[in-house]
Coordinates of C-alpha atoms and ligand atoms in Angstrom, one line a residue:
X1 CA -29.7 -31.7 6.2
X2 CA -30.3 -31.6 2.5
X3 CA -30.9 -34.8 0.6
X4 CA -28.0 -35.6 -1.7
X5 CA -28.9 -35.9 -5.3
X6 CA -27.4 -38.4 -7.7
X7 CA -24.3 -37.0 -9.3
X8 CA -23.6 -34.5 -6.6
X9 CA -20.2 -34.4 -4.8
X10 CA -20.4 -32.6 -1.6
X11 CA -17.4 -31.2 0.4
X12 CA -16.0 -33.5 3.1
X13 CA -14.0 -31.8 5.9
X14 CA -12.5 -35.1 7.1
X15 CA -11.3 -35.9 3.7
X16 CA -9.8 -32.4 3.3
X17 CA -7.8 -32.8 6.5
X18 CA -6.1 -35.9 5.4
X19 CA -2.5 -36.0 4.1
X20 CA -1.1 -39.2 2.6
X21 CA 2.4 -39.9 1.4
X22 CA 1.3 -40.3 -2.1
X23 CA 2.9 -37.9 -4.6
X24 CA 0.6 -35.6 -6.4
X25 CA -0.1 -36.3 -10.0
X26 CA 1.0 -33.8 -12.6
X27 CA -1.8 -33.7 -15.2
X28 CA -0.8 -32.1 -18.4
X29 CA -3.7 -33.1 -20.6
X30 CA -6.7 -33.1 -18.4
X31 CA -8.5 -30.1 -19.9
X32 CA -10.5 -30.4 -23.1
X33 CA -13.7 -28.9 -24.4
X34 CA -16.2 -31.7 -25.2
X35 CA -17.8 -31.3 -28.6
X36 CA -21.2 -30.6 -27.2
X37 CA -19.8 -27.6 -25.2
X38 CA -18.1 -25.9 -28.0
X39 CA -20.8 -23.4 -28.8
X40 CA -22.1 -23.1 -25.2
X41 CA -21.3 -19.5 -24.7
X42 CA -22.0 -18.1 -28.2
X43 CA -23.9 -14.8 -27.8
X44 CA -23.8 -15.2 -24.0
X45 CA -22.2 -13.2 -21.2
X46 CA -20.4 -14.1 -18.0
X47 CA -19.9 -12.0 -14.9
X48 CA -17.0 -13.2 -12.7
X49 CA -16.3 -11.7 -9.3
X50 CA -13.2 -12.6 -7.3
X51 CA -12.7 -12.4 -3.5
X52 CA -9.7 -13.3 -1.4
X53 CA -6.0 -13.8 -2.1
X54 CA -3.8 -13.8 -5.3
X55 CA -4.4 -17.6 -5.6
X56 CA -8.0 -16.8 -6.3
X57 CA -7.1 -13.9 -8.6
X58 CA -5.0 -16.3 -10.6
X59 CA -7.8 -19.0 -10.6
X60 CA -10.2 -16.4 -11.9
X61 CA -7.8 -15.8 -14.9
X62 CA -8.1 -19.5 -15.6
X63 CA -11.9 -19.4 -15.2
X64 CA -12.1 -16.4 -17.5
X65 CA -9.9 -18.3 -20.0
X66 CA -12.3 -21.3 -19.9
X67 CA -15.3 -19.1 -20.3
X68 CA -13.8 -17.4 -23.3
X69 CA -12.7 -20.7 -24.8
X70 CA -16.4 -21.6 -24.7
X71 CA -17.1 -18.3 -26.5
X72 CA -18.7 -16.4 -23.6
X73 CA -17.9 -12.7 -23.3
X74 CA -17.2 -10.9 -20.1
X75 CA -19.7 -8.3 -18.7
X76 CA -19.3 -6.0 -15.7
X77 CA -23.0 -5.8 -14.8
X78 CA -24.4 -9.0 -13.3
X79 CA -27.9 -8.0 -14.4
X80 CA -26.7 -8.5 -18.1
X81 CA -25.1 -11.8 -17.5
X82 CA -26.2 -15.3 -18.5
X83 CA -23.8 -16.8 -16.0
X84 CA -22.8 -15.2 -12.7
X85 CA -19.8 -16.8 -11.0
X86 CA -18.5 -15.8 -7.5
X87 CA -15.0 -17.0 -6.8
X88 CA -14.9 -16.9 -3.0
X89 CA -12.7 -16.7 0.0
X90 CA -13.3 -18.5 3.3
X91 CA -10.4 -17.1 5.4
X92 CA -12.6 -15.0 7.7
X93 CA -16.3 -14.8 8.4
X94 CA -16.7 -11.3 7.2
X95 CA -15.3 -12.3 3.8
X96 CA -18.0 -15.0 3.6
X97 CA -20.8 -12.7 4.8
X98 CA -20.0 -10.3 2.0
X99 CA -20.4 -13.0 -0.6
X100 CA -23.6 -14.3 0.9
X101 CA -25.1 -10.8 1.0
X102 CA -24.2 -10.4 -2.6
X103 CA -25.7 -13.7 -3.5
X104 CA -28.9 -12.7 -1.7
X105 CA -29.2 -9.8 -4.1
X106 CA -29.0 -12.1 -7.1
X107 CA -32.3 -13.8 -6.1
X108 CA -34.3 -11.2 -7.9
X109 CA -32.3 -11.7 -11.1
X110 CA -32.9 -15.4 -10.8
X111 CA -36.6 -14.8 -10.6
X112 CA -36.6 -12.6 -13.7
X113 CA -34.5 -15.0 -15.7
X114 CA -35.2 -18.7 -15.3
X115 CA -32.2 -19.6 -17.4
X116 CA -29.8 -17.6 -15.3
X117 CA -26.8 -19.6 -13.9
X118 CA -25.6 -18.5 -10.5
X119 CA -22.4 -20.2 -9.5
X120 CA -20.2 -20.2 -6.4
X121 CA -16.7 -21.6 -6.5
X122 CA -13.4 -21.1 -4.7
X123 CA -12.7 -21.6 -1.0
X124 CA -16.2 -21.2 0.4
X125 CA -17.4 -24.1 -1.8
X126 CA -15.0 -26.4 0.1
X127 CA -16.9 -25.8 3.3
X128 CA -19.6 -28.3 4.3
X129 CA -21.7 -25.7 6.2
X130 CA -21.6 -23.2 3.4
X131 CA -22.7 -25.7 0.8
X132 CA -25.5 -26.8 3.1
X133 CA -26.6 -23.1 3.5
X134 CA -26.5 -22.7 -0.3
X135 CA -28.6 -25.7 -0.9
X136 CA -31.2 -24.8 1.7
X137 CA -31.3 -21.0 2.0
X138 CA -29.8 -19.8 -1.3
X139 CA -31.6 -22.1 -3.6
X140 CA -31.2 -19.9 -6.6
X141 CA -27.5 -20.9 -6.7
X142 CA -27.4 -23.7 -9.2
X143 CA -23.7 -24.3 -9.7
X144 CA -21.2 -25.1 -7.0
X145 CA -17.7 -26.4 -7.6
X146 CA -14.4 -26.1 -5.6
X147 CA -10.8 -25.2 -5.9
X148 CA -9.7 -28.6 -7.3
X149 CA -11.8 -28.9 -10.3
X150 CA -11.8 -25.6 -12.3
X151 CA -11.0 -27.7 -15.3
X152 CA -14.5 -29.2 -15.1
X153 CA -16.2 -25.9 -15.8
X154 CA -17.2 -26.8 -19.4
X155 CA -19.0 -30.0 -18.4
X156 CA -20.5 -28.4 -15.3
X157 CA -21.9 -25.4 -17.3
X158 CA -23.3 -27.8 -19.8
X159 CA -25.2 -29.7 -17.1
X160 CA -26.8 -26.5 -15.6
X161 CA -27.4 -24.7 -18.9
X162 CA -28.7 -27.6 -21.1
X163 CA -30.1 -30.2 -18.8
X164 CA -31.1 -27.5 -16.2
X165 CA -30.0 -29.6 -13.3
X166 CA -28.5 -28.1 -10.2
X167 CA -24.8 -29.1 -10.2
X168 CA -22.7 -29.6 -7.1
X169 CA -19.2 -31.0 -7.6
X170 CA -16.6 -30.3 -4.8
X171 CA -13.6 -32.5 -4.5
X172 CA -12.0 -32.8 -1.1
X173 CA -9.1 -35.0 -2.0
X174 CA -5.6 -33.7 -1.5
X175 CA -5.2 -32.3 -5.0
X176 CA -3.1 -32.6 -8.1
X177 CA -1.1 -30.2 -10.2
X178 CA -3.1 -29.5 -13.4
X179 CA -1.2 -27.9 -16.2
X180 CA -2.2 -26.4 -19.5
X181 CA -5.5 -24.8 -18.5
X182 CA -6.6 -21.8 -20.6
X183 CA -5.8 -18.4 -19.1
X184 CA -7.0 -14.9 -19.8
X185 CA -4.6 -12.6 -17.9
X186 CA -6.2 -9.5 -16.4
X187 CA -3.0 -7.5 -16.4
X188 CA -0.9 -6.5 -19.5
X189 CA 2.4 -5.9 -17.7
X190 CA 2.1 -7.7 -14.4
X191 CA 1.3 -11.4 -14.1
X192 CA 0.7 -14.0 -11.4
X193 CA 2.6 -17.3 -11.7
X194 CA 1.6 -20.2 -9.5
X195 CA 4.6 -22.1 -8.3
X196 CA 2.8 -24.4 -5.9
X197 CA -0.7 -25.1 -4.5
X198 CA -2.1 -25.9 -1.1
X199 CA -0.7 -25.7 2.3
X200 CA 0.6 -28.3 4.9
X201 CA 1.3 -25.9 7.7
X202 CA -2.1 -26.2 9.4
X203 CA -1.8 -23.1 11.5
X204 CA -4.5 -23.7 14.1
X205 CA -6.7 -20.8 13.1
X206 CA -6.5 -21.2 9.4
X207 CA -8.9 -22.9 6.9
X208 CA -6.6 -22.7 3.9
X209 CA -5.1 -26.2 4.2
X210 CA -8.6 -27.6 4.1
X211 CA -9.8 -25.5 1.2
X212 CA -6.7 -25.8 -1.0
X213 CA -5.4 -29.3 -0.2
X214 CA -1.9 -30.4 0.3
X215 CA 1.3 -28.6 -0.6
X216 CA 2.3 -29.6 -4.2
X217 CA 4.8 -27.9 -6.4
X218 CA 4.8 -27.4 -10.2
X219 CA 7.8 -28.6 -12.1
X220 CA 10.5 -26.0 -12.2
X221 CA 10.8 -26.2 -16.0
X222 CA 7.0 -25.6 -16.4
X223 CA 7.3 -22.4 -14.2
X224 CA 10.3 -21.1 -16.0
X225 CA 8.7 -21.7 -19.4
X226 CA 5.7 -19.7 -18.3
X227 CA 7.9 -16.9 -17.1
X228 CA 9.9 -16.9 -20.4
X229 CA 6.6 -16.8 -22.4
X230 CA 5.3 -13.9 -20.3
X231 CA 8.5 -12.0 -20.9
X232 CA 8.2 -12.6 -24.7
X233 CA 4.7 -11.3 -24.5
X234 CA 5.9 -8.1 -23.0
X235 CA 5.2 -8.7 -19.3
X236 CA 7.6 -6.8 -17.1
X237 CA 6.7 -8.1 -13.6
X238 CA 5.8 -11.5 -12.4
X239 CA 4.8 -12.6 -8.9
X240 CA 5.5 -16.2 -7.9
X241 CA 2.6 -17.5 -5.9
X242 CA 2.2 -20.0 -3.2
X243 CA 0.7 -20.1 0.3
X244 CA 4.2 -20.7 1.5
X245 CA 6.7 -20.3 -1.3
X246 CA 9.7 -21.2 0.9
X247 CA 8.4 -24.8 0.8
X248 CA 8.7 -24.9 -3.0
X249 CA 10.1 -28.1 -4.3
X250 CA 10.1 -30.1 -1.0
X251 CA 7.5 -32.5 -2.4
X252 CA 9.6 -32.9 -5.5
X253 CA 12.7 -33.6 -3.5
X254 CA 14.5 -30.5 -4.7
X255 CA 16.8 -29.3 -1.9
X256 CA 16.7 -25.6 -1.3
X257 CA 14.0 -25.5 -4.0
X258 CA 12.8 -21.9 -3.7
X259 CA 16.2 -20.3 -3.7
X260 CA 17.0 -22.3 -6.8
X261 CA 13.8 -21.4 -8.5
X262 CA 14.2 -17.7 -7.6
X263 CA 17.7 -17.7 -9.1
X264 CA 16.6 -19.4 -12.3
X265 CA 13.7 -17.0 -12.6
X266 CA 16.0 -14.1 -12.2
X267 CA 18.2 -15.5 -15.0
X268 CA 15.3 -15.3 -17.4
X269 CA 16.0 -11.6 -17.3
X270 CA 12.4 -10.5 -16.7
X271 CA 12.4 -7.0 -15.3
X272 CA 10.8 -7.5 -11.9
X273 CA 10.2 -10.6 -9.8
X274 CA 8.1 -10.7 -6.7
X275 CA 6.9 -13.6 -4.6
X276 CA 4.3 -14.2 -1.9
X277 CA 3.8 -15.5 0.7
X278 CA 6.9 -16.4 2.7
X279 CA 6.4 -18.2 6.0
X280 CA 9.1 -17.0 8.5
X281 CA 9.8 -20.7 9.2
X282 CA 12.0 -22.2 6.5
X283 CA 13.2 -18.8 5.2
X284 CA 16.7 -19.9 4.2
X285 CA 20.0 -17.9 4.1
X286 CA 20.3 -19.1 0.5
X287 CA 17.0 -17.2 -0.3
X288 CA 18.3 -14.0 1.3
X289 CA 21.5 -14.3 -0.7
X290 CA 19.7 -14.8 -4.0
X291 CA 17.3 -11.9 -3.3
X292 CA 20.3 -9.6 -2.5
X293 CA 22.3 -10.8 -5.5
X294 CA 19.8 -10.1 -8.3
X295 CA 18.6 -6.7 -9.2
X296 CA 15.5 -8.0 -10.8
X297 CA 14.3 -9.7 -7.6
X298 CA 12.4 -6.9 -5.9
X299 CA 13.6 -6.0 -2.3
X300 CA 10.2 -6.5 -0.8
X301 CA 9.1 -9.3 1.4
X302 CA 5.7 -10.1 2.8
X303 CA 6.6 -11.9 6.1
X304 CA 3.5 -12.6 8.2
X305 CA 4.3 -12.5 11.9
X306 CA 0.7 -13.1 13.2
X307 CA 1.5 -12.3 16.8
X308 CA 4.4 -10.8 18.8
X309 CA 4.0 -13.4 21.6
X310 CA 5.8 -16.7 21.6
X311 CA 3.1 -18.5 23.6
X312 CA 0.4 -17.4 21.2
X313 CA 2.6 -18.3 18.2
X314 CA 3.0 -21.8 19.7
X315 CA -0.7 -22.2 20.1
X316 CA -1.2 -20.9 16.6
X317 CA 1.2 -23.6 15.4
X318 CA 3.5 -21.1 13.7
X319 CA 6.7 -23.1 14.4
X320 CA 8.8 -20.0 15.3
X321 CA 9.3 -17.9 18.5
X322 CA 9.3 -14.1 18.3
X323 CA 13.0 -14.2 18.9
X324 CA 13.4 -16.4 15.7
X325 CA 11.3 -13.9 13.8
X326 CA 13.3 -10.9 15.0
X327 CA 16.6 -12.6 14.1
X328 CA 15.3 -13.4 10.6
X329 CA 13.9 -9.9 10.2
X330 CA 17.2 -8.3 11.3
X331 CA 19.2 -10.5 8.9
X332 CA 16.9 -9.6 6.0
X333 CA 17.4 -5.9 6.7
X334 CA 21.1 -6.3 7.1
X335 CA 21.7 -8.3 3.9
X336 CA 19.1 -7.0 1.4
X337 CA 19.8 -3.4 0.7
X338 CA 16.8 -1.1 0.9
X339 CA 14.4 -4.0 1.7
X340 CA 10.8 -3.3 2.6
X341 CA 8.8 -5.7 4.7
X342 CA 5.1 -6.1 5.2
X343 CA 3.3 -8.4 7.5
X344 CA 0.0 -10.0 8.6
X345 CA -1.2 -9.8 12.2
X346 CA -4.1 -11.4 14.0
X347 CA -5.4 -9.8 17.2
X348 CA -7.7 -11.4 19.7
X349 CA -6.6 -15.0 19.2
X350 CA -8.5 -17.1 21.8
X351 CA -7.5 -15.9 25.3
X352 CA -4.9 -13.4 24.2
X353 CA -4.0 -11.4 27.3
X354 CA -3.3 -7.7 27.4
X355 CA 0.3 -8.5 28.0
X356 CA 0.5 -10.8 25.0
X357 CA -1.1 -8.2 22.9
X358 CA 1.6 -5.7 24.1
X359 CA 4.2 -8.1 22.7
X360 CA 2.6 -7.7 19.3
X361 CA 2.9 -3.9 19.7
X362 CA 6.6 -4.4 20.6
X363 CA 7.3 -6.4 17.5
X364 CA 5.7 -3.6 15.4
X365 CA 8.0 -1.1 17.3
X366 CA 11.0 -3.3 16.5
X367 CA 10.3 -4.0 12.8
X368 CA 8.5 -0.7 11.8
X369 CA 6.8 -2.5 9.0
X370 CA 6.3 -0.8 5.7
X371 CA 2.8 -2.2 5.5
X372 CA 0.6 -4.5 7.6
X373 CA -2.7 -6.4 7.1
X374 CA -4.3 -6.6 10.5
X375 CA -7.3 -8.8 11.4
X376 CA -9.5 -9.7 14.3
X377 CA -9.3 -13.5 14.8
X378 CA -12.3 -15.2 13.2
X379 CA -13.1 -18.8 14.2
X380 CA -13.2 -21.2 11.2
X381 CA -15.2 -24.4 11.5
X382 CA -13.1 -27.5 11.5
X383 CA -9.9 -25.8 12.7
X384 CA -8.4 -26.5 16.1
X385 CA -8.6 -22.9 17.3
X386 CA -12.3 -22.8 16.7
X387 CA -12.7 -25.4 19.4
X388 CA -10.8 -23.3 22.0
X389 CA -12.8 -21.3 24.5
X390 CA -12.2 -17.6 24.2
X391 CA -12.5 -15.2 27.2
X392 CA -11.7 -12.1 25.2
X393 CA -14.6 -9.8 24.6
X394 CA -15.2 -8.4 21.1
X395 CA -14.9 -4.8 22.1
X396 CA -11.5 -5.6 23.7
X397 CA -10.4 -7.1 20.4
X398 CA -11.7 -4.1 18.5
X399 CA -9.8 -1.7 20.7
X400 CA -6.6 -3.7 20.3
X401 CA -7.0 -3.6 16.5
X402 CA -7.5 0.1 16.5
X403 CA -4.4 0.7 18.6
X404 CA -2.3 -1.7 16.5
X405 CA -3.5 0.1 13.3
X406 CA -2.6 3.5 14.7
X407 CA 0.9 2.2 15.6
X408 CA 1.8 0.6 12.3
X409 CA 0.4 3.5 10.3
X410 CA 2.7 5.8 12.2
X411 CA 5.7 3.7 11.2
X412 CA 4.5 3.3 7.6
X413 CA 4.4 7.1 7.3
X414 CA 7.8 7.4 8.9
X415 CA 9.2 4.8 6.4
X416 CA 7.5 6.7 3.5
X417 CA 8.9 10.1 4.7
X418 CA 12.4 8.7 4.1
X419 CA 11.6 8.6 0.4
X420 CA 11.0 12.3 0.1
X421 CA 13.6 13.8 -2.2
X422 CA 14.7 10.4 -3.5
X423 CA 14.4 9.2 -7.1
X424 CA 12.7 5.9 -7.5
X425 CA 12.0 3.5 -10.4
X426 CA 8.3 3.0 -10.9
X427 CA 6.5 0.4 -13.1
X428 CA 3.6 2.4 -14.6
X429 CA 0.2 0.9 -14.1
X430 CA -1.5 3.6 -16.2
X431 CA -3.2 7.0 -16.1
X432 CA -6.1 7.5 -13.8
X433 CA -9.6 7.3 -15.2
X434 CA -10.4 10.8 -14.3
X435 CA -7.2 12.6 -15.2
X436 CA -5.1 11.5 -18.2
X437 CA -1.9 13.1 -16.9
X438 CA -2.2 11.5 -13.4
X439 CA -0.3 8.3 -13.4
X440 CA 0.3 5.6 -10.8
X441 CA 2.6 2.7 -10.3
X442 CA 4.8 0.8 -7.8
X443 CA 8.4 1.1 -6.7
X444 CA 10.6 -1.9 -6.4
X445 CA 9.7 -1.9 -2.7
X446 CA 6.0 -2.1 -3.6
X447 CA 5.1 1.5 -2.7
X448 CA 2.3 3.1 -4.6
X449 CA 3.4 6.3 -6.3
X450 CA 1.1 8.9 -7.8
X451 CA 2.7 11.3 -10.2
X452 CA 2.0 13.8 -13.1
X453 CA 3.4 13.0 -16.5
X454 CA 2.7 13.1 -20.2
X455 CA 3.8 10.9 -23.1
X456 CA 4.4 7.8 -21.0
X457 CA 2.6 4.5 -21.2
X458 CA 1.5 1.8 -18.8
X459 CA 4.2 -0.8 -18.6
X460 CA 7.0 1.7 -18.8
X461 CA 9.6 1.8 -16.0
X462 CA 10.2 5.5 -15.2
X463 CA 12.2 7.5 -12.7
X464 CA 10.1 9.6 -10.3
X465 CA 11.3 12.0 -7.7
X466 CA 9.3 11.7 -4.5
X467 CA 8.0 15.1 -3.4
X468 CA 5.5 14.1 -0.7
X469 CA 4.9 11.0 1.5
X470 CA 1.6 9.9 2.9
X471 CA 0.8 6.8 5.0
X472 CA -0.3 4.6 2.0
X473 CA 1.2 6.3 -1.0
X474 CA 4.0 8.5 -2.3
X475 CA 3.6 11.5 -4.6
X476 CA 6.2 12.7 -7.1
X477 CA 7.2 14.0 -10.4
X478 CA 8.7 12.4 -13.5
X479 CA 12.4 13.1 -13.8
X480 CA 13.5 11.8 -17.1
X481 CA 12.5 10.0 -20.3
X482 CA 11.1 6.5 -20.0
X483 CA 13.8 3.8 -20.4
X484 CA 12.4 2.1 -23.5
Ligands
LIG1 N1 -0.3 -18.4 3.5 C1 -0.3 -17.1 4.1 C2 -1.6 -16.6 4.6 C3 -2.8 -16.8 3.9 S1 -4.2 -16.2 4.7 C4 0.7 -17.1 5.3 O1 0.8 -18.1 5.9 O2 1.2 -16.1 5.5 C5 -3.8 -14.5 4.9 C6 -3.9 -14.0 6.3 O3 -5.2 -14.1 6.9 C7 -3.0 -14.7 7.3 O4 -1.7 -14.4 7.3 C8 -3.6 -14.4 8.6 O5 -3.1 -13.2 9.2 C9 -5.1 -14.1 8.3 N2 -6.0 -15.2 8.8 C10 -6.0 -16.5 8.4 N3 -6.9 -17.1 9.1 C11 -7.5 -16.2 9.9 C12 -8.5 -16.3 10.9 N4 -9.1 -17.5 11.2 N5 -8.9 -15.2 11.5 C13 -8.3 -14.0 11.2 N6 -7.3 -13.9 10.4 C14 -6.9 -15.0 9.7
LIG2 FE1 -2.9 -20.7 6.7 FE2 -0.7 -21.0 8.0 FE3 -1.0 -22.2 5.7 FE4 -0.6 -19.6 5.8 S1 0.9 -21.1 6.4 S2 -2.1 -20.7 4.6 S3 -1.7 -19.1 7.7 S4 -2.1 -22.6 7.5
LIG3 FE1 -9.1 -16.9 0.9 FE2 -8.8 -19.3 -0.2 FE3 -7.0 -17.4 -0.5 S1 -9.6 -18.9 1.9 S2 -7.1 -16.2 1.3 S3 -9.1 -17.3 -1.2 S4 -6.6 -19.5 -0.3

């Protein structure tokens, strides 16, 4: 155990597990740049690397916004940076190993430059054991902060850069809603919009409720204002973000909150609206109706199933049976025209039998998902599943994963084949770096389309005729002039 230094705030798993009945505070004026920090980044460079989910992507846009408010400039080579910051993910061990490997490489840079700041933030920083490892084994890391205190970046940087003290500040309290932080959006036409933070589902395998705190929603008006501003700035697509967007507004006492929010967002008239992630539990009929009713809500739903076996789902704490899932899936397909559905699946949950795994194959056969993210179960310290004995050998889990991947790939190709000959609308991301007339973009159903064109721009919505389908992408040709 490392000796705690004065001023350090270390992560506390027990604190992170707690949920009180207190409402979250909405902080609108928490962020400011102290006078002594105003020139902190002048002539200096930051390197920011992001791992994990869209919540982290969006957080990185805030971090970049703060860096740039402090006059730092971005750099893509860590060897040229004055500050290296890794915004990390803790959801599986292999995600963490990647980050630790990368941080190992930075040791040399730290030896060459005594003033170098090497920081780690995000979900890994919320873990007790990771912070212990950073303080004992990765001593060149001199800045550690968590998911609840991005707004403290100016002061924390000041501490490491000017007073040269190692700085550890990780809050494990349940979390508040902090508005009005700076933001430097990475995309010009597509933007992430947080609608809520945290998670209260406590699926037994998952670390997110501990790393992100309790479920707490932003005020609907703040979200809508952000969407309207994005639209005015020329953004064409927004994705509403939350660990479980269906629970939006519950903490604010808004009945049917997410369906209402979706509808109000649609009324702003922004071209494309996406949302992620929807837990199958709590997916209301009202949501399905709103998605079906508005053309600017994209017919694409990420609906993680996790397992095809009701007993495993129960032990996972998912709150639905596989029959419930099937019913919901069928209803979505019947009511939302041309809807695509993707999913997440975990194989090799503790003691998963061959038969239980076959049930997962069955649900894939039933749903024929457009896309799937498949994972081998990874025990996460502090979660209930990590305390379960597991009699399934790793090579069995690997074989299951390979079979599962083969199966869903087959259906994804089948689904994509149905697009051949069809004309689809594509929001253009841009030309490829290598070939200026090779463009790519996404359909309303979130299919990647590669196509040849001239005289169009990223951000245009164009019609493309699909000529060839592959497992992960469609290929096509431009059929008419851009719409605007
Ligand atoms: N809030 C989202 C998921 C966030 S994590 C939801 O509930 O759908 C993304 C995915 O990672 C999960 O859907 C799950 O499939 C996977 N995952 C989470 N914890 C995991 C673990 N311990 N081992 C393997 N996969 C895990
Ligand atoms: Fe994790 Fe479950 Fe919450 Fe998703 S809903 S973040 S899987 S605990
Ligand atoms: Fe990873 Fe944290 Fe997202 S654990 S998946 S970055 S919420």
